[in-house]
CSV table of C-alpha atoms in Angstrom, one decimal:
chain,number,residue,atom,x,y,z
A,1,MET,CA,36.2,-14.0,1.2
A,2,ARG,CA,37.9,-17.4,0.9
A,3,LEU,CA,41.7,-17.1,1.4
A,4,ARG,CA,44.4,-19.8,1.3
A,5,VAL,CA,47.9,-19.7,2.9
A,6,ARG,CA,51.2,-20.6,1.2
A,7,ARG,CA,54.6,-20.7,2.6
A,8,SER,CA,57.7,-20.1,0.7
A,9,GLY,CA,61.0,-20.2,2.7
A,10,ALA,CA,60.8,-18.0,5.7
A,11,VAL,CA,57.9,-15.7,4.5
A,12,LEU,CA,54.2,-16.4,4.9
A,13,THR,CA,52.1,-15.0,2.2
A,14,VAL,CA,48.3,-14.8,2.5
A,15,LEU,CA,46.8,-14.8,-0.8
A,16,ALA,CA,43.4,-13.4,-1.5
A,17,ALA,CA,40.9,-13.4,-4.3
A,18,ALA,CA,41.7,-9.5,-4.9
A,19,GLY,CA,44.8,-9.2,-3.2
A,20,ALA,CA,47.3,-10.4,-0.6
A,21,ALA,CA,47.7,-9.9,3.0
A,22,LEU,CA,51.3,-8.5,4.2
A,23,VAL,CA,53.2,-10.1,6.8
A,24,PRO,CA,56.6,-9.6,8.1
A,25,ALA,CA,59.4,-11.4,6.6
A,26,GLY,CA,60.3,-14.6,8.7
A,27,ALA,CA,57.2,-14.2,10.7
A,28,PRO,CA,55.8,-17.5,12.1
A,29,ALA,CA,52.6,-18.8,10.4
A,30,VAL,CA,49.3,-16.9,11.4
A,31,ALA,CA,45.9,-18.1,11.4
A,32,VAL,CA,43.8,-16.2,8.8
A,33,SER,CA,40.7,-14.6,10.7
A,34,ALA,CA,37.5,-14.0,9.3
A,35,ALA,CA,36.8,-10.5,8.1
A,36,ASN,CA,35.6,-8.2,11.0
A,37,ALA,CA,33.1,-5.4,10.8
A,38,VAL,CA,35.7,-2.7,9.6
A,39,VAL,CA,37.2,-4.8,6.8
A,40,VAL,CA,33.7,-5.6,5.8
A,41,TRP,CA,32.7,-2.2,5.4
A,42,ASN,CA,35.8,-1.4,3.8
A,43,GLN,CA,34.8,-3.6,0.9
A,44,HIS,CA,31.2,-2.2,1.1
A,45,THR,CA,33.2,1.5,0.6
A,46,GLU,CA,34.9,0.4,-2.3
A,47,ASP,CA,32.0,-1.3,-4.0
A,48,THR,CA,30.1,1.8,-3.4
A,49,ILE,CA,32.8,4.1,-4.8
A,50,ARG,CA,32.9,1.9,-7.9
A,51,ASN,CA,29.5,1.7,-8.5
A,52,ALA,CA,28.9,5.5,-8.5
A,53,GLY,CA,30.2,6.1,-11.9
A,54,PRO,CA,33.4,6.9,-13.5
A,55,PHE,CA,36.4,6.2,-11.3
A,56,VAL,CA,38.3,9.2,-10.4
A,57,PRO,CA,41.2,8.1,-8.2
A,58,HIS,CA,42.0,11.4,-6.3
A,59,VAL,CA,38.2,11.9,-5.4
A,60,ALA,CA,38.0,8.1,-4.4
A,61,LEU,CA,41.1,8.7,-1.9
A,62,ILE,CA,39.3,11.7,-0.3
A,63,ASN,CA,36.0,9.7,0.0
A,64,ARG,CA,37.6,6.8,1.4
A,65,ALA,CA,39.3,8.9,4.1
A,66,MET,CA,36.0,10.5,5.2
A,67,VAL,CA,34.5,7.0,5.9
A,68,HIS,CA,37.5,5.5,7.5
A,69,GLY,CA,38.2,8.5,9.6
A,70,ALA,CA,34.6,8.4,11.0
A,71,VAL,CA,34.6,4.7,11.5
A,72,TYR,CA,38.1,4.9,13.3
A,73,ASP,CA,36.7,7.6,15.9
A,74,ALA,CA,33.5,5.6,16.4
A,75,VAL,CA,35.4,2.4,17.1
A,76,ASN,CA,38.4,3.7,19.0
A,77,GLY,CA,36.0,5.7,21.2
A,78,ILE,CA,34.8,2.7,22.7
A,79,VAL,CA,38.1,1.1,23.2
A,80,ARG,CA,40.1,4.3,23.7
A,81,THR,CA,43.7,2.8,22.9
A,82,HIS,CA,44.7,5.7,20.6
A,83,ARG,CA,43.9,9.4,20.2
A,84,PRO,CA,40.5,10.3,18.6
A,85,TYR,CA,40.9,11.9,15.2
A,86,LEU,CA,38.1,14.4,15.3
A,87,VAL,CA,36.1,13.5,18.4
A,88,GLN,CA,35.8,11.5,21.4
A,89,VAL,CA,32.4,10.0,21.2
A,90,ASP,CA,30.4,9.5,24.4
A,91,ALA,CA,30.7,5.7,24.4
A,92,GLN,CA,30.6,3.1,27.0
A,93,PRO,CA,33.1,0.4,27.4
A,94,GLY,CA,30.7,-2.3,26.4
A,95,ASP,CA,29.2,-0.7,23.3
A,96,SER,CA,29.2,-2.8,20.4
A,97,VAL,CA,32.3,-1.9,18.1
A,98,ASP,CA,30.6,-3.9,15.2
A,99,ALA,CA,27.4,-1.5,15.4
A,100,ALA,CA,29.6,1.4,15.7
A,101,ALA,CA,31.6,0.7,12.6
A,102,ALA,CA,28.4,-0.2,10.5
A,103,THR,CA,26.7,2.9,11.5
A,104,ALA,CA,29.6,5.3,11.2
A,105,ALA,CA,30.5,3.8,7.6
A,106,PHE,CA,26.7,3.7,6.5
A,107,ARG,CA,26.0,7.1,7.5
A,108,MET,CA,29.1,8.3,5.8
A,109,LEU,CA,28.3,6.3,2.4
A,110,THR,CA,24.9,7.4,2.4
A,111,HIS,CA,26.0,11.2,2.6
A,112,LEU,CA,28.3,10.9,0.1
A,113,PHE,CA,26.3,8.6,-2.3
A,114,PRO,CA,22.6,9.2,-1.7
A,115,ALA,CA,21.7,7.5,-5.1
A,116,GLN,CA,22.8,4.3,-3.4
A,117,ALA,CA,21.0,4.7,-0.1
A,118,ALA,CA,18.6,1.8,-0.8
A,119,ALA,CA,21.4,-0.9,-1.5
A,120,LEU,CA,23.6,0.5,1.5
A,121,GLN,CA,20.4,0.2,3.8
A,122,GLY,CA,20.1,-3.4,3.1
A,123,LYS,CA,23.8,-3.8,4.0
A,124,TYR,CA,23.5,-1.9,7.1
A,125,ASP,CA,20.1,-3.9,8.3
A,126,THR,CA,22.2,-7.4,7.8
A,127,ALA,CA,25.1,-5.9,9.7
A,128,LEU,CA,22.8,-4.8,12.6
A,129,ALA,CA,20.9,-7.9,12.5
A,130,ALA,CA,23.9,-9.9,13.6
A,131,VAL,CA,24.6,-7.8,16.5
A,132,PRO,CA,22.5,-8.8,19.8
A,133,ASP,CA,19.8,-6.4,20.7
A,134,GLY,CA,20.3,-4.5,24.0
A,135,PRO,CA,22.1,-1.6,25.3
A,136,ALA,CA,25.6,-2.3,23.8
A,137,LYS,CA,23.9,-2.3,20.1
A,138,LEU,CA,22.3,1.0,20.8
A,139,GLY,CA,25.1,2.5,22.2
A,140,GLY,CA,27.3,1.4,19.3
A,141,ILE,CA,24.9,2.9,16.9
A,142,THR,CA,24.8,6.2,18.7
A,143,ASP,CA,28.9,6.2,18.9
A,144,GLY,CA,28.8,5.6,15.0
A,145,GLU,CA,26.3,8.4,14.6
A,146,GLN,CA,28.3,10.9,16.5
A,147,ALA,CA,31.5,10.1,14.6
A,148,ALA,CA,30.0,10.2,11.3
A,149,THR,CA,28.2,13.8,12.3
A,150,ALA,CA,31.6,14.9,13.5
A,151,MET,CA,33.1,14.1,10.1
A,152,ILE,CA,30.2,15.6,7.9
A,153,GLU,CA,30.5,18.8,10.0
A,154,ALA,CA,34.2,18.9,9.6
A,155,ARG,CA,34.3,18.3,5.6
A,156,THR,CA,31.4,20.8,5.1
A,157,GLY,CA,32.5,23.4,2.8
A,158,ASP,CA,36.0,21.9,2.6
A,159,GLY,CA,36.4,22.6,-1.4
A,160,ARG,CA,35.1,19.4,-2.7
A,161,GLY,CA,33.2,20.1,-5.8
A,162,GLY,CA,34.3,23.8,-5.5
A,163,PRO,CA,35.3,26.1,-8.5
A,164,ALA,CA,38.5,25.4,-10.2
A,165,ASP,CA,40.1,26.1,-13.6
A,166,VAL,CA,41.8,23.7,-15.7
A,167,VAL,CA,44.4,25.8,-17.7
A,168,ILE,CA,45.1,24.6,-21.2
A,169,GLY,CA,48.6,26.0,-22.3
A,170,THR,CA,50.0,26.7,-25.7
A,171,GLU,CA,53.6,27.3,-24.9
A,172,PRO,CA,56.3,24.5,-24.6
A,173,GLY,CA,56.2,22.8,-21.3
A,174,GLN,CA,52.5,23.8,-20.5
A,175,TRP,CA,50.0,21.1,-20.3
A,176,ARG,CA,47.2,20.6,-22.8
A,177,PRO,CA,44.7,17.6,-23.3
A,178,THR,CA,46.3,14.4,-24.6
A,179,PRO,CA,45.3,11.8,-27.0
A,180,PRO,CA,43.3,9.7,-27.4
A,181,ALA,CA,40.4,11.2,-25.7
A,182,PHE,CA,41.6,14.8,-25.2
A,183,ALA,CA,39.8,14.8,-21.9
A,184,ILE,CA,39.7,17.3,-19.0
A,185,ASP,CA,40.3,16.5,-15.3
A,186,PRO,CA,36.9,16.0,-14.1
A,187,ALA,CA,37.7,17.0,-10.7
A,188,PRO,CA,40.3,19.7,-10.7
A,189,TRP,CA,39.1,21.0,-7.4
A,190,ALA,CA,41.0,18.2,-5.7
A,191,GLY,CA,44.1,20.3,-4.9
A,192,ASN,CA,42.0,23.0,-3.1
A,193,VAL,CA,40.6,20.4,-0.8
A,194,LYS,CA,41.2,21.2,3.0
A,195,PRO,CA,43.6,18.6,4.2
A,196,PHE,CA,42.8,16.0,6.7
A,197,LEU,CA,46.2,15.8,8.7
A,198,VAL,CA,48.6,18.3,7.5
A,199,PRO,CA,48.1,22.2,7.9
A,200,ASP,CA,48.8,23.3,4.4
A,201,VAL,CA,49.5,21.2,1.4
A,202,ALA,CA,51.0,24.3,-0.3
A,203,ALA,CA,53.9,24.0,2.0
A,204,LEU,CA,54.7,20.6,0.6
A,205,ARG,CA,55.4,22.3,-2.8
A,206,SER,CA,57.7,20.4,-5.1
A,207,GLY,CA,60.7,21.8,-6.9
A,208,GLY,CA,58.8,21.5,-10.1
A,209,PRO,CA,59.9,19.8,-13.5
A,210,ASN,CA,63.2,20.1,-15.0
A,211,PRO,CA,63.7,23.2,-17.2
A,212,LEU,CA,63.1,22.1,-20.6
A,213,THR,CA,66.6,23.3,-22.0
A,214,SER,CA,68.5,21.1,-19.0
A,215,ALA,CA,70.5,18.2,-19.6
A,216,ALA,CA,68.2,16.5,-16.9
A,217,TYR,CA,65.1,17.1,-18.9
A,218,ALA,CA,66.7,15.8,-22.1
A,219,GLU,CA,67.8,12.7,-20.2
A,220,GLU,CA,64.3,12.0,-18.6
A,221,PHE,CA,62.8,12.9,-22.1
A,222,ASN,CA,64.9,10.3,-23.9
A,223,GLU,CA,64.3,7.6,-21.1
A,224,VAL,CA,60.3,7.8,-21.4
A,225,LYS,CA,60.5,8.3,-25.1
A,226,SER,CA,62.3,4.9,-25.3
A,227,VAL,CA,61.2,2.6,-22.4
A,228,GLY,CA,57.5,4.3,-22.4
A,229,SER,CA,56.4,3.8,-25.7
A,230,ARG,CA,53.8,1.4,-26.7
A,231,THR,CA,56.0,-0.3,-29.3
A,232,SER,CA,59.3,-0.1,-27.0
A,233,THR,CA,62.0,-2.6,-27.7
A,234,THR,CA,63.9,-1.6,-24.6
A,235,ARG,CA,61.2,-2.1,-22.1
A,236,THR,CA,60.8,-5.7,-20.6
A,237,ALA,CA,58.0,-7.8,-20.1
A,238,ASP,CA,58.1,-7.6,-16.4
A,239,GLN,CA,58.2,-3.8,-16.8
A,240,THR,CA,55.4,-3.9,-19.1
A,241,ASP,CA,53.2,-5.9,-16.5
A,242,ALA,CA,54.4,-3.6,-13.6
A,243,ALA,CA,53.4,-0.6,-15.4
A,244,ARG,CA,49.9,-2.0,-16.1
A,245,TRP,CA,49.6,-3.6,-12.6
A,246,TRP,CA,50.4,-0.3,-11.0
A,247,ALA,CA,47.6,1.7,-13.1
A,248,ALA,CA,45.1,-0.5,-11.6
A,249,VAL,CA,46.8,-1.5,-8.3
A,250,PRO,CA,44.6,-3.3,-5.8
A,251,GLN,CA,45.6,-1.2,-2.7
A,252,GLU,CA,42.2,-1.4,-1.0
A,253,ALA,CA,42.2,-5.2,-1.4
A,254,MET,CA,45.7,-5.6,0.1
A,255,LEU,CA,44.8,-3.6,2.8
A,256,ARG,CA,41.7,-6.0,3.4
A,257,ALA,CA,43.6,-8.9,3.3
A,258,LEU,CA,46.5,-7.6,5.5
A,259,ALA,CA,43.9,-7.1,8.3
A,260,THR,CA,42.5,-10.6,8.0
A,261,GLY,CA,46.0,-12.0,7.4
A,262,HIS,CA,47.3,-10.7,10.5
A,263,GLY,CA,44.1,-11.3,12.6
A,264,LEU,CA,43.5,-7.8,13.3
A,265,SER,CA,41.0,-6.8,15.7
A,266,ALA,CA,38.2,-4.3,14.6
A,267,PRO,CA,40.0,-1.4,16.3
A,268,ASP,CA,43.3,-2.2,14.9
A,269,SER,CA,41.5,-2.6,11.4
A,270,ALA,CA,39.9,0.8,12.1
A,271,ARG,CA,43.2,2.4,12.7
A,272,LEU,CA,45.0,0.9,9.7
A,273,PHE,CA,42.4,2.0,7.2
A,274,ALA,CA,42.1,5.5,8.9
A,275,GLN,CA,45.9,6.0,9.0
A,276,VAL,CA,46.5,4.9,5.6
A,277,GLY,CA,43.4,6.5,4.1
A,278,LEU,CA,43.8,9.9,5.7
A,279,SER,CA,47.5,9.8,4.8
A,280,THR,CA,46.8,8.8,1.1
A,281,ALA,CA,44.0,11.4,0.8
A,282,ASP,CA,46.3,14.2,2.0
A,283,ALA,CA,49.0,13.1,-0.4
A,284,VAL,CA,46.8,13.1,-3.5
A,285,ILE,CA,45.4,16.6,-2.5
A,286,ALA,CA,49.0,18.1,-1.8
A,287,CYS,CA,49.9,16.4,-5.3
A,288,HIS,CA,47.1,18.0,-7.0
A,289,ASN,CA,47.7,21.3,-5.5
A,290,ASP,CA,51.4,20.9,-6.9
A,291,LYS,CA,50.1,19.9,-10.4
A,292,ALA,CA,47.9,23.0,-10.4
A,293,HIS,CA,51.0,25.0,-9.6
A,294,TRP,CA,53.4,23.7,-12.2
A,295,LYS,CA,50.6,22.7,-15.1
A,296,SER,CA,53.3,20.8,-17.0
A,297,TRP,CA,52.9,18.9,-20.1
A,298,ARG,CA,52.9,15.2,-20.3
A,299,PRO,CA,55.5,13.3,-22.3
A,300,VAL,CA,53.3,12.5,-25.1
A,301,THR,CA,52.8,16.1,-25.7
A,302,ALA,CA,56.3,16.9,-25.0
A,303,ILE,CA,57.6,14.2,-27.7
A,304,HIS,CA,55.2,15.3,-30.3
A,305,GLU,CA,56.2,18.9,-29.9
A,306,ALA,CA,59.9,18.5,-29.0
A,307,ALA,CA,60.9,20.6,-32.0
A,308,ASP,CA,59.8,23.7,-30.0
A,309,ASP,CA,61.2,23.0,-26.5
A,310,GLY,CA,64.7,24.7,-27.3
A,311,ASN,CA,66.7,21.5,-26.2
A,312,PRO,CA,69.0,20.3,-29.2
A,313,ALA,CA,69.1,16.8,-27.0
A,314,THR,CA,65.5,16.1,-27.7
A,315,ALA,CA,64.0,15.0,-31.1
A,316,PRO,CA,60.4,15.1,-31.8
A,317,ASP,CA,58.0,12.0,-32.9
A,318,PRO,CA,54.6,13.0,-33.9
A,319,SER,CA,53.8,9.3,-34.1
A,320,TRP,CA,54.8,8.2,-30.6
A,321,VAL,CA,52.2,6.7,-28.4
A,322,PRO,CA,52.6,5.8,-24.5
A,323,LEU,CA,52.2,2.2,-23.3
A,324,LEU,CA,49.1,3.6,-21.3
A,325,ASP,CA,46.7,6.2,-22.1
A,326,THR,CA,47.6,9.3,-20.6
A,327,PRO,CA,45.5,10.6,-17.5
A,328,PRO,CA,43.5,14.0,-18.2
A,329,TRP,CA,45.4,16.0,-15.7
A,330,TYR,CA,48.6,17.8,-15.3
A,331,GLU,CA,51.9,16.0,-15.1
A,332,HIS,CA,53.7,17.2,-12.2
A,333,SER,CA,53.9,15.7,-9.6
A,334,SER,CA,53.0,12.2,-10.0
A,335,GLY,CA,49.5,11.3,-8.2
A,336,HIS,CA,50.2,7.8,-8.2
A,337,SER,CA,53.7,8.1,-6.5
A,338,CYS,CA,52.2,10.5,-4.0
A,339,ASN,CA,49.4,8.0,-3.0
A,340,ILE,CA,51.6,5.0,-3.0
A,341,SER,CA,54.3,6.6,-1.2
A,342,ALA,CA,52.1,7.6,1.5
A,343,TRP,CA,50.4,4.2,1.6
A,344,SER,CA,53.9,2.4,2.2
A,345,TYR,CA,54.9,5.0,4.8
A,346,ALA,CA,51.9,4.8,6.6
A,347,LEU,CA,52.1,1.0,6.7
A,348,THR,CA,55.7,1.3,7.8
A,349,ASP,CA,54.6,3.2,10.7
A,350,PHE,CA,51.6,0.9,11.6
A,351,PHE,CA,53.8,-2.1,11.6
A,352,GLY,CA,56.8,-0.6,12.9
A,353,THR,CA,58.9,-1.7,10.1
A,354,ASP,CA,59.6,-1.5,6.3
A,355,LYS,CA,60.3,-5.3,6.2
A,356,VAL,CA,57.0,-6.6,5.4
A,357,ALA,CA,56.8,-9.2,2.4
A,358,PHE,CA,53.7,-8.9,0.6
A,359,SER,CA,51.8,-9.7,-2.8
A,360,GLY,CA,48.8,-8.4,-4.5
A,361,PHE,CA,46.8,-9.9,-7.3
A,362,ASN,CA,45.5,-7.3,-10.0
A,363,ALA,CA,42.1,-8.7,-11.6
A,364,VAL,CA,42.6,-6.1,-14.6
A,365,THR,CA,46.0,-7.5,-15.7
A,366,GLY,CA,45.3,-11.1,-14.2
A,367,THR,CA,49.0,-11.1,-12.5
A,368,THR,CA,50.4,-11.1,-9.2
A,369,ARG,CA,53.3,-8.9,-8.1
A,370,SER,CA,55.3,-9.7,-4.9
A,371,PHE,CA,57.6,-7.6,-2.8
A,372,THR,CA,59.9,-8.2,0.0
A,373,ARG,CA,59.3,-4.8,1.8
A,374,PHE,CA,57.2,-1.7,1.4
A,375,SER,CA,60.1,0.6,0.1
A,376,GLN,CA,60.5,-1.9,-2.7
A,377,ALA,CA,56.9,-1.3,-3.8
A,378,ARG,CA,57.5,2.6,-3.5
A,379,LYS,CA,60.6,2.2,-5.9
A,380,GLU,CA,58.8,0.4,-8.4
A,381,ILE,CA,55.7,2.8,-8.7
A,382,ILE,CA,58.4,5.2,-9.5
A,383,ASP,CA,59.8,3.3,-12.3
A,384,ALA,CA,56.2,2.0,-13.4
A,385,ARG,CA,55.0,5.5,-14.4
A,386,VAL,CA,57.9,6.0,-16.5
A,387,TRP,CA,57.5,2.4,-18.2
A,388,ALA,CA,53.9,3.4,-18.6
A,389,GLY,CA,55.0,6.4,-20.8
A,390,ILE,CA,52.9,8.9,-18.9
A,391,HIS,CA,55.3,10.5,-16.4
A,392,PHE,CA,58.9,12.0,-16.4
A,393,ARG,CA,61.1,10.4,-13.6
A,394,THR,CA,61.4,13.6,-11.6
A,395,ALA,CA,57.7,13.9,-11.3
A,396,ASP,CA,57.6,10.5,-9.7
A,397,HIS,CA,60.5,11.3,-7.3
A,398,HIS,CA,59.0,14.4,-6.3
A,399,GLY,CA,55.6,12.7,-5.8
A,400,ALA,CA,57.3,10.2,-3.5
A,401,VAL,CA,58.6,13.1,-1.2
A,402,ILE,CA,55.3,14.4,-0.9
A,403,GLY,CA,53.7,11.2,-0.1
A,404,LYS,CA,56.6,10.8,2.6
A,405,LYS,CA,56.1,14.1,4.2
A,406,VAL,CA,52.4,13.6,4.7
A,407,ALA,CA,52.5,10.0,6.3
A,408,HIS,CA,55.6,11.3,8.7
A,409,TYR,CA,53.5,14.2,9.6
A,410,GLY,CA,50.4,12.0,10.3
A,411,ALA,CA,52.2,9.5,12.1
A,412,LYS,CA,53.8,12.1,14.5
A,413,HIS,CA,50.7,14.2,15.2
A,414,TYR,CA,47.9,11.4,14.9
A,415,PHE,CA,46.8,8.0,15.8
A,416,GLN,CA,49.2,8.1,19.1
A,417,PRO,CA,48.7,5.4,21.7
A,418,VAL,CA,46.9,6.6,25.0
A,419,ARG,CA,49.1,6.4,27.7
């Protein structure tokens, strides 16, 4: 991946083809390193997920977590700087970190996506060919195998792909399929998956949507009706870009560029991807558990059927269309907000500060958005989903709280340095 460095004032920004590295504001210039084995296999993981068929964000987050949890245990098991996630592999200090990372990722990806085994085998063979033959290589392969085996065993019977009902409501406030596709969640089981970090996602239950007859509901209804319409005259051009940018946020590309831009070692990269990946997976599991509890309707349904909501401060508009097509799952809480909140808090813990300037290029929108700190991005995702016309503001705020709780729990109970 070709990187170029640009300095603007006191902030160093490292731009990449698919994202941008994150660096502390005011930090001195840093050399951009080549991608290490962990970063390379993160790219392979993302490619594999994208090639698997229709992209389902909550499923992708769970699959990423499994891969990077195993890679972390394989690599960290050699250097032993931090506590293991699932298992302390029987590693020797000289074992090859590159072979361990490649093996753990390869074994997890072929387990999760057997139809792509041949393509993954070619990538794995190339990775191992770059590692000198000998005991270190063999040891790294064994370490990766042990870590992947532990992850596969831990996630067997974890609820992925299990039975789950999608409830289609008929009463005001209840979810029903939305235009234009009137589709159904292809993975309604996500909220029933065993979490990776937190003991119980139901304990993170939100307070739920505002009562339909409340003033708070009417205020948020009229906000999204105005600013979230496809033909809105109150939404700015920058808000429109933000809504579209966050809908296809390049968060994995930004993590890869972060690792290379900071010159992170393979072990530190493994910890970065695992801490962020496991936190975001639990946040989205908790979020979909929350969604399935509340089963609330989307703004497009609410605006079309406002005549029946019992609130005199809301007016129906059967022709209203949101800026973005509405995702085919329940509205509350916001999955994107849960995800990015956990992402941003996990990054804050990893770097030890919120004050990290970063940018990300989105290939879908063709635009770059820049932030001065993680919390600024977290705030914008809350706004962006309202600007997109697909969430009420309360759902976004509650999602951010869920993500925060998950990330804080993970930072407190996992990834601690060995003393």
